[in-house]
Every structure is written in structure tokens, then in C-alpha cells.
PDB file of C-alpha atoms in Angstrom:
ATOM      1  CA  UNK A 244      59.713  85.569  99.642  1.00 85.00           C
ATOM      2  CA  UNK A 245      62.926  87.551  99.333  1.00 90.00           C
ATOM      3  CA  UNK A 246      66.086  85.739 100.387  1.00 93.00           C
ATOM      4  CA  UNK A 247      69.450  87.425 100.804  1.00 95.00           C
ATOM      5  CA  UNK A 248      72.699  85.469 100.783  1.00 97.00           C
ATOM      6  CA  UNK A 249      76.146  86.734 101.657  1.00 97.00           C
ATOM      7  CA  UNK A 250      79.317  84.966 100.590  1.00 93.00           C
ATOM      8  CA  UNK A 251      81.754  84.300 102.124  1.00 92.00           C
ATOM      9  CA  UNK A 252      80.495  83.895 105.690  1.00 94.00           C
ATOM     10  CA  UNK A 253      83.975  84.794 106.964  1.00 96.00           C
ATOM     11  CA  UNK A 254      87.054  86.348 105.393  1.00 96.00           C
ATOM     12  CA  UNK A 255      90.537  86.952 106.757  1.00 97.00           C
ATOM     13  CA  UNK A 256      92.978  89.179 104.876  1.00 97.00           C
ATOM     14  CA  UNK A 257      96.312  90.919 105.560  1.00 97.00           C
ATOM     15  CA  UNK A 258      96.334  94.655 106.066  1.00 97.00           C
ATOM     16  CA  UNK A 259      96.508  96.686 102.866  1.00 97.00           C
ATOM     17  CA  UNK A 260      94.687  94.195 100.690  1.00 97.00           C
ATOM     18  CA  UNK A 261      91.731  95.188  98.526  1.00 97.00           C
ATOM     19  CA  UNK A 262      88.723  92.945  99.033  1.00 96.00           C
ATOM     20  CA  UNK A 263      85.207  92.272  97.799  1.00 96.00           C
ATOM     21  CA  UNK A 264      82.187  91.132  99.772  1.00 97.00           C
ATOM     22  CA  UNK A 265      79.249  89.633  97.921  1.00 97.00           C
ATOM     23  CA  UNK A 266      75.499  89.836  98.405  1.00 98.00           C
ATOM     24  CA  UNK A 267      72.848  88.137  96.286  1.00 98.00           C
ATOM     25  CA  UNK A 268      69.064  88.340  96.427  1.00 97.00           C
ATOM     26  CA  UNK A 269      66.342  86.222  94.873  1.00 95.00           C
ATOM     27  CA  UNK A 270      63.712  88.837  93.959  1.00 91.00           C
ATOM     28  CA  UNK A 271      65.003  91.604  91.692  1.00 90.00           C
ATOM     29  CA  UNK A 272      61.966  93.833  92.395  1.00 88.00           C
ATOM     30  CA  UNK A 273      63.768  95.854  95.041  1.00 89.00           C
ATOM     31  CA  UNK A 274      63.681  99.550  95.883  1.00 87.00           C
ATOM     32  CA  UNK A 275      67.147  99.808  97.347  1.00 89.00           C
ATOM     33  CA  UNK A 276      70.022  97.939  98.922  1.00 93.00           C
ATOM     34  CA  UNK A 277      71.939  98.953 102.015  1.00 93.00           C
ATOM     35  CA  UNK A 278      75.277  97.834 103.422  1.00 96.00           C
ATOM     36  CA  UNK A 279      75.782  97.935 107.183  1.00 96.00           C
ATOM     37  CA  UNK A 280      78.689  97.368 109.508  1.00 97.00           C
ATOM     38  CA  UNK A 281      78.325  95.726 112.914  1.00 96.00           C
ATOM     39  CA  UNK A 282      81.086  95.701 115.510  1.00 95.00           C
ATOM     40  CA  UNK A 283      81.026  92.981 118.210  1.00 90.00           C
ATOM     41  CA  UNK A 284      78.375  93.712 120.839  1.00 87.00           C
ATOM     42  CA  UNK A 285      77.204  96.828 119.025  1.00 89.00           C
ATOM     43  CA  UNK A 286      74.350  97.938 116.825  1.00 91.00           C
ATOM     44  CA  UNK A 287      74.433  98.340 113.050  1.00 93.00           C
ATOM     45  CA  UNK A 288      75.887 101.356 111.299  1.00 93.00           C
ATOM     46  CA  UNK A 289      74.735 102.203 107.797  1.00 92.00           C
ATOM     47  CA  UNK A 290      77.626 102.440 105.313  1.00 96.00           C
ATOM     48  CA  UNK A 291      76.044 102.891 101.903  1.00 95.00           C
ATOM     49  CA  UNK A 292      72.532 103.072 100.481  1.00 91.00           C
ATOM     50  CA  UNK A 293      72.003 102.353  96.763  1.00 92.00           C
ATOM     51  CA  UNK A 294      68.645 103.177  95.227  1.00 88.00           C
ATOM     52  CA  UNK A 295      67.320 100.740  92.629  1.00 88.00           C
ATOM     53  CA  UNK A 296      67.938 103.254  89.848  1.00 89.00           C
ATOM     54  CA  UNK A 297      71.618 103.571  90.768  1.00 91.00           C
ATOM     55  CA  UNK A 298      74.520 101.334  89.821  1.00 94.00           C
ATOM     56  CA  UNK A 299      76.959 102.229  92.559  1.00 95.00           C
ATOM     57  CA  UNK A 300      77.734 104.400  95.553  1.00 95.00           C
ATOM     58  CA  UNK A 301      81.072 105.433  97.012  1.00 96.00           C
ATOM     59  CA  UNK A 302      82.158 106.607 100.443  1.00 95.00           C
ATOM     60  CA  UNK A 303      85.856 106.964 101.109  1.00 96.00           C
ATOM     61  CA  UNK A 304      87.522 103.571 100.637  1.00 97.00           C
ATOM     62  CA  UNK A 305      84.160 101.843 100.181  1.00 97.00           C
ATOM     63  CA  UNK A 306      82.395 101.270  96.891  1.00 97.00           C
ATOM     64  CA  UNK A 307      79.133  99.374  96.562  1.00 97.00           C
ATOM     65  CA  UNK A 308      77.662  98.250  93.256  1.00 97.00           C
ATOM     66  CA  UNK A 309      74.200  96.987  92.400  1.00 97.00           C
ATOM     67  CA  UNK A 310      73.068  94.804  89.503  1.00 96.00           C
ATOM     68  CA  UNK A 311      69.319  94.379  89.940  1.00 93.00           C
ATOM     69  CA  UNK A 312      68.821  92.159  86.927  1.00 92.00           C
ATOM     70  CA  UNK A 313      71.272  89.556  88.186  1.00 95.00           C
ATOM     71  CA  UNK A 314      70.300  90.003  91.845  1.00 96.00           C
ATOM     72  CA  UNK A 315      73.780  90.907  93.019  1.00 97.00           C
ATOM     73  CA  UNK A 316      75.635  93.562  94.960  1.00 97.00           C
ATOM     74  CA  UNK A 317      79.282  93.860  95.911  1.00 97.00           C
ATOM     75  CA  UNK A 318      81.024  95.908  98.571  1.00 97.00           C
ATOM     76  CA  UNK A 319      84.591  96.769  97.631  1.00 97.00           C
ATOM     77  CA  UNK A 320      86.968  97.845 100.392  1.00 97.00           C
ATOM     78  CA  UNK A 321      90.237  99.390  99.245  1.00 98.00           C
ATOM     79  CA  UNK A 322      93.476  99.232 101.206  1.00 97.00           C
ATOM     80  CA  UNK A 323      91.943  97.370 104.147  1.00 97.00           C
ATOM     81  CA  UNK A 324      92.919  98.304 107.709  1.00 97.00           C
ATOM     82  CA  UNK A 325      92.620  96.437 111.030  1.00 97.00           C
ATOM     83  CA  UNK A 326      89.904  98.927 111.999  1.00 97.00           C
ATOM     84  CA  UNK A 327      87.775  97.543 109.151  1.00 97.00           C
ATOM     85  CA  UNK A 328      87.402  94.269 111.057  1.00 97.00           C
ATOM     86  CA  UNK A 329      83.683  93.778 111.689  1.00 97.00           C
ATOM     87  CA  UNK A 330      80.647  91.956 110.362  1.00 96.00           C
ATOM     88  CA  UNK A 331      79.234  93.426 107.166  1.00 98.00           C
ATOM     89  CA  UNK A 332      75.551  92.954 106.381  1.00 97.00           C
ATOM     90  CA  UNK A 333      73.545  93.773 103.319  1.00 96.00           C
ATOM     91  CA  UNK A 334      69.801  94.376 103.346  1.00 94.00           C
ATOM     92  CA  UNK A 335      67.337  94.827 100.489  1.00 92.00           C
ATOM     93  CA  UNK A 336      64.238  96.998 100.640  1.00 87.00           C
ATOM     94  CA  UNK A 337      61.158  95.634  98.916  1.00 80.00           C
ATOM     95  CA  UNK A 338      57.590  96.665  98.203  1.00 69.00           C
ATOM     96  CA  UNK A 339      56.329  95.309 101.535  1.00 65.00           C
ATOM     97  CA  UNK A 340      57.946  98.235 103.396  1.00 65.00           C
ATOM     98  CA  UNK A 341      60.451  95.910 104.999  1.00 76.00           C
ATOM     99  CA  UNK A 342      64.164  95.276 104.868  1.00 85.00           C
ATOM    100  CA  UNK A 343      65.410  91.725 104.373  1.00 90.00           C
ATOM    101  CA  UNK A 344      68.866  91.107 105.789  1.00 93.00           C
ATOM    102  CA  UNK A 345      71.585  88.683 104.867  1.00 95.00           C
ATOM    103  CA  UNK A 346      73.430  86.820 107.623  1.00 95.00           C
ATOM    104  CA  UNK A 347      76.601  88.815 107.150  1.00 96.00           C
ATOM    105  CA  UNK A 348      80.283  88.368 106.358  1.00 97.00           C
ATOM    106  CA  UNK A 349      82.719  88.418 109.281  1.00 96.00           C
ATOM    107  CA  UNK A 350      85.818  90.298 108.102  1.00 97.00           C
ATOM    108  CA  UNK A 351      89.141  90.111 109.922  1.00 97.00           C
ATOM    109  CA  UNK A 352      92.014  92.322 108.743  1.00 97.00           C
ATOM    110  CA  UNK A 353      95.306  91.179 110.203  1.00 96.00           C
ATOM    111  CA  UNK A 354      98.100  93.690 110.951  1.00 95.00           C
TER     112      UNK A 354
ATOM    113  CA  UNK B 231      71.229 114.228 119.151  1.00 75.00           C
ATOM    114  CA  UNK B 232      71.433 111.038 121.198  1.00 79.00           C
ATOM    115  CA  UNK B 233      70.198 109.049 118.188  1.00 92.00           C
ATOM    116  CA  UNK B 234      68.439 105.769 119.009  1.00 95.00           C
ATOM    117  CA  UNK B 235      68.682 104.703 122.641  1.00 96.00           C
ATOM    118  CA  UNK B 236      67.704 101.352 124.158  1.00 97.00           C
ATOM    119  CA  UNK B 237      67.326 100.250 127.755  1.00 96.00           C
ATOM    120  CA  UNK B 238      68.280  98.018 129.412  1.00 97.00           C
ATOM    121  CA  UNK B 239      71.518  96.797 127.807  1.00 96.00           C
ATOM    122  CA  UNK B 240      71.292  93.404 129.475  1.00 96.00           C
ATOM    123  CA  UNK B 241      68.393  91.534 131.078  1.00 96.00           C
ATOM    124  CA  UNK B 242      67.876  88.070 132.524  1.00 97.00           C
ATOM    125  CA  UNK B 243      64.314  86.805 132.929  1.00 96.00           C
ATOM    126  CA  UNK B 244      62.719  83.639 134.163  1.00 97.00           C
ATOM    127  CA  UNK B 245      60.251  81.781 131.982  1.00 97.00           C
ATOM    128  CA  UNK B 246      56.807  83.341 132.281  1.00 97.00           C
ATOM    129  CA  UNK B 247      57.962  86.769 133.434  1.00 97.00           C
ATOM    130  CA  UNK B 248      56.993  89.866 131.489  1.00 96.00           C
ATOM    131  CA  UNK B 249      59.049  92.928 130.710  1.00 95.00           C
ATOM    132  CA  UNK B 250      59.289  95.962 128.442  1.00 97.00           C
ATOM    133  CA  UNK B 251      62.272  96.859 126.302  1.00 98.00           C
ATOM    134  CA  UNK B 252      62.500 100.595 125.849  1.00 98.00           C
ATOM    135  CA  UNK B 253      63.436 102.388 122.635  1.00 98.00           C
ATOM    136  CA  UNK B 254      63.566 106.130 122.034  1.00 97.00           C
ATOM    137  CA  UNK B 255      64.822 108.384 119.252  1.00 96.00           C
ATOM    138  CA  UNK B 256      65.254 112.151 119.198  1.00 95.00           C
ATOM    139  CA  UNK B 257      65.519 112.630 115.429  1.00 93.00           C
ATOM    140  CA  UNK B 258      61.788 113.083 114.734  1.00 92.00           C
ATOM    141  CA  UNK B 259      61.777 109.879 112.700  1.00 92.00           C
ATOM    142  CA  UNK B 260      58.461 108.563 111.467  1.00 90.00           C
ATOM    143  CA  UNK B 261      59.471 104.938 111.066  1.00 90.00           C
ATOM    144  CA  UNK B 262      60.545 102.732 113.979  1.00 92.00           C
ATOM    145  CA  UNK B 263      61.041  99.009 114.156  1.00 93.00           C
ATOM    146  CA  UNK B 264      62.187  96.138 116.336  1.00 96.00           C
ATOM    147  CA  UNK B 265      64.464  93.322 115.171  1.00 96.00           C
ATOM    148  CA  UNK B 266      65.859  90.292 116.876  1.00 97.00           C
ATOM    149  CA  UNK B 267      69.259  88.891 115.950  1.00 95.00           C
ATOM    150  CA  UNK B 268      70.060  85.237 116.515  1.00 94.00           C
ATOM    151  CA  UNK B 269      73.185  83.284 115.530  1.00 86.00           C
ATOM    152  CA  UNK B 270      72.787  81.807 112.058  1.00 82.00           C
ATOM    153  CA  UNK B 271      69.419  83.519 111.523  1.00 84.00           C
ATOM    154  CA  UNK B 272      70.335  87.089 110.746  1.00 85.00           C
ATOM    155  CA  UNK B 273      68.086  89.987 111.728  1.00 92.00           C
ATOM    156  CA  UNK B 274      64.353  89.354 111.698  1.00 93.00           C
ATOM    157  CA  UNK B 275      61.687  92.026 111.916  1.00 92.00           C
ATOM    158  CA  UNK B 276      59.318  91.715 114.897  1.00 95.00           C
ATOM    159  CA  UNK B 277      57.057  94.782 114.693  1.00 95.00           C
ATOM    160  CA  UNK B 278      57.225  98.157 113.054  1.00 92.00           C
ATOM    161  CA  UNK B 279      55.475 101.533 113.149  1.00 92.00           C
ATOM    162  CA  UNK B 280      55.097 104.165 110.435  1.00 88.00           C
ATOM    163  CA  UNK B 281      53.962 106.861 112.859  1.00 90.00           C
ATOM    164  CA  UNK B 282      52.343 107.569 116.211  1.00 93.00           C
ATOM    165  CA  UNK B 283      49.302 105.350 116.700  1.00 94.00           C
ATOM    166  CA  UNK B 284      50.182 103.026 113.804  1.00 93.00           C
ATOM    167  CA  UNK B 285      51.853  99.648 114.260  1.00 94.00           C
ATOM    168  CA  UNK B 286      52.068  96.459 112.231  1.00 92.00           C
ATOM    169  CA  UNK B 287      53.520  92.986 112.456  1.00 93.00           C
ATOM    170  CA  UNK B 288      56.791  91.876 110.983  1.00 90.00           C
ATOM    171  CA  UNK B 289      58.151  88.412 110.313  1.00 89.00           C
ATOM    172  CA  UNK B 290      58.200  87.067 113.899  1.00 94.00           C
ATOM    173  CA  UNK B 291      55.559  88.942 115.991  1.00 96.00           C
ATOM    174  CA  UNK B 292      54.298  86.116 118.226  1.00 96.00           C
ATOM    175  CA  UNK B 293      54.903  86.701 121.929  1.00 96.00           C
ATOM    176  CA  UNK B 294      55.553  90.429 121.515  1.00 97.00           C
ATOM    177  CA  UNK B 295      53.390  93.546 121.747  1.00 97.00           C
ATOM    178  CA  UNK B 296      54.143  97.115 120.726  1.00 97.00           C
ATOM    179  CA  UNK B 297      52.507 100.509 120.908  1.00 96.00           C
ATOM    180  CA  UNK B 298      53.442 103.940 119.563  1.00 96.00           C
ATOM    181  CA  UNK B 299      51.809 106.691 121.576  1.00 96.00           C
ATOM    182  CA  UNK B 300      54.459 109.284 120.702  1.00 96.00           C
ATOM    183  CA  UNK B 301      56.815 109.856 117.778  1.00 95.00           C
ATOM    184  CA  UNK B 302      59.829 109.390 120.057  1.00 96.00           C
ATOM    185  CA  UNK B 303      59.077 106.124 121.863  1.00 97.00           C
ATOM    186  CA  UNK B 304      58.457 102.580 120.663  1.00 98.00           C
ATOM    187  CA  UNK B 305      58.497 100.049 123.528  1.00 98.00           C
ATOM    188  CA  UNK B 306      58.501  96.293 122.967  1.00 98.00           C
ATOM    189  CA  UNK B 307      56.643  94.157 125.497  1.00 98.00           C
ATOM    190  CA  UNK B 308      57.268  90.509 126.176  1.00 96.00           C
ATOM    191  CA  UNK B 309      54.035  89.149 127.616  1.00 91.00           C
ATOM    192  CA  UNK B 310      55.262  85.822 129.017  1.00 96.00           C
ATOM    193  CA  UNK B 311      58.944  85.239 128.363  1.00 96.00           C
ATOM    194  CA  UNK B 312      60.067  81.918 126.876  1.00 97.00           C
ATOM    195  CA  UNK B 313      63.597  80.536 126.386  1.00 97.00           C
ATOM    196  CA  UNK B 314      63.064  80.865 122.590  1.00 96.00           C
ATOM    197  CA  UNK B 315      63.016  84.638 123.097  1.00 97.00           C
ATOM    198  CA  UNK B 316      66.632  84.642 124.237  1.00 97.00           C
ATOM    199  CA  UNK B 317      68.215  86.945 121.692  1.00 97.00           C
ATOM    200  CA  UNK B 318      69.701  90.353 121.021  1.00 97.00           C
ATOM    201  CA  UNK B 319      67.027  92.938 120.288  1.00 98.00           C
ATOM    202  CA  UNK B 320      67.653  95.994 118.144  1.00 97.00           C
ATOM    203  CA  UNK B 321      65.481  99.037 117.656  1.00 96.00           C
ATOM    204  CA  UNK B 322      65.873 101.040 114.444  1.00 94.00           C
ATOM    205  CA  UNK B 323      64.408 104.212 113.007  1.00 92.00           C
ATOM    206  CA  UNK B 324      64.367 106.210 109.795  1.00 88.00           C
ATOM    207  CA  UNK B 325      63.019 109.604 108.793  1.00 86.00           C
ATOM    208  CA  UNK B 326      60.775 108.382 106.030  1.00 74.00           C
ATOM    209  CA  UNK B 327      57.824 106.148 106.862  1.00 62.00           C
ATOM    210  CA  UNK B 328      58.800 104.096 103.843  1.00 62.00           C
ATOM    211  CA  UNK B 329      61.720 102.663 105.766  1.00 54.00           C
ATOM    212  CA  UNK B 330      63.397 101.036 102.856  1.00 56.00           C
ATOM    213  CA  UNK B 331      63.930 104.437 101.232  1.00 63.00           C
ATOM    214  CA  UNK B 332      65.993 105.935 103.983  1.00 76.00           C
ATOM    215  CA  UNK B 333      69.118 105.191 105.945  1.00 82.00           C
ATOM    216  CA  UNK B 334      68.302 103.120 108.998  1.00 85.00           C
ATOM    217  CA  UNK B 335      69.677 104.158 112.384  1.00 91.00           C
ATOM    218  CA  UNK B 336      70.101 101.347 114.891  1.00 93.00           C
ATOM    219  CA  UNK B 337      70.258 101.400 118.665  1.00 95.00           C
ATOM    220  CA  UNK B 338      73.014  99.588 120.600  1.00 95.00           C
ATOM    221  CA  UNK B 339      70.831  96.570 121.383  1.00 96.00           C
ATOM    222  CA  UNK B 340      69.433  94.758 124.419  1.00 97.00           C
ATOM    223  CA  UNK B 341      70.833  91.320 125.186  1.00 96.00           C
ATOM    224  CA  UNK B 342      68.036  89.231 126.718  1.00 97.00           C
ATOM    225  CA  UNK B 343      68.413  85.824 128.334  1.00 97.00           C
ATOM    226  CA  UNK B 344      65.357  83.824 129.373  1.00 97.00           C
ATOM    227  CA  UNK B 345      66.036  80.960 131.775  1.00 96.00           C
TER     228      UNK B 345
END
């Protein structure tokens, strides 16, 4: 059974800092990995989708990398802003047509 | 496009009552799913559908029923509510029936409390 772990569970940084969020998974036979953002009391918004054949994806200040063999992904946020404060979740897609989610990292960016 | 819509936003039930959580999407997506999100547990898949007339169970299906009579709608029915079903429920959809291929679009959620 696929298990997805996100470290740290919570992170607080000053505005302007570059930061990295980590995601690890136990079964490397994945089809893709997605990073989502969730604001308090809201649904999830997809940020980046990395197919298993890709190594990274970029969108604006966000860069996500994928290392299937080691079962790891990172989400890099450059020049963080208070508006980046949210919970970030990663999810892996496997052969059973389902996404397995991590429990998320709660990010707080302080002005 | 309205995207994925869910009603109601909040609901309080008594133990044993039944109700239906509504989910609709206007993007002509094949794949639709229901998740529940609980503190410390992450999101867990309840039921999913790869097209009209086709549904299947996810990780935690007990106590819930679904049907998919149209492409647009995917209601979730609680047959006899229990306090363990207190949670936030999210509906999601994607264009491709192989949901892990495509970007997932989530609704705003329904916060359910069972007393």
C-alpha cells in the first residue's frame, strides 16, 4: 500500500525567504505526482503536476522536482510572500487509478 | 465555467438521519470522486466514477452510496449518519477517466457534523 509522508508538518518563515517542502512515497511505481494548495476552509487547488517521466515542473515562483527511484519530491518556493501561507499537499497517482495524499505541510510566511 | 460546485456548505445531522451531498461540474469531466478530510488523517477516497453509470469504491466506502446518472452530477448519500462521519467532504473531477493522469479540480467542500 502506497504511503505518502510530508515533512515538516508545519513551517514558519519570514517574508522573502526561499523554502523547500518535502514529500516522500513508499512505492516508486507511480504515474505522476501532484502538488496542491489548500487555504483555510477552502478546497484544494492544483499547483503542479509532474508525470513519472519528468524530473521537474515550474510555474512562476514554484518549482517541483521528482526522483522516482528514491521516492522523493520537493516543492521549492522562491521569494516567499504572506499570500503563500496555506497548507501544501502532495499526492501520488498509482496504477489503481487513485491518488494517495500526504497529510500536508502548513506554511506560514510572516511579514 | 462554475467549475466544481458542492451543496450544502454546512450541515448538522442527528445520528441515524440520512442526507445527500450534492456535487456538480460543468467541465464535461469523465472522472469524479468524493474524499473526506479529517484532522491527522489527510484526504481519503470514498467513492469514484469514471463515467456516467460507472462507480467504484475507494478506501473508506462504508456508510456511503453514490450514483452517476449524468456526466455532470455525482451525489453522495449518507444512509444512516453516525458521529464517525463528521468530516469535511470534497468532490473532485478531472477530464481523463484515468484520474491520476490529469489535474484534479476540487469543490469548496461540505462541512458535516453528526451529533
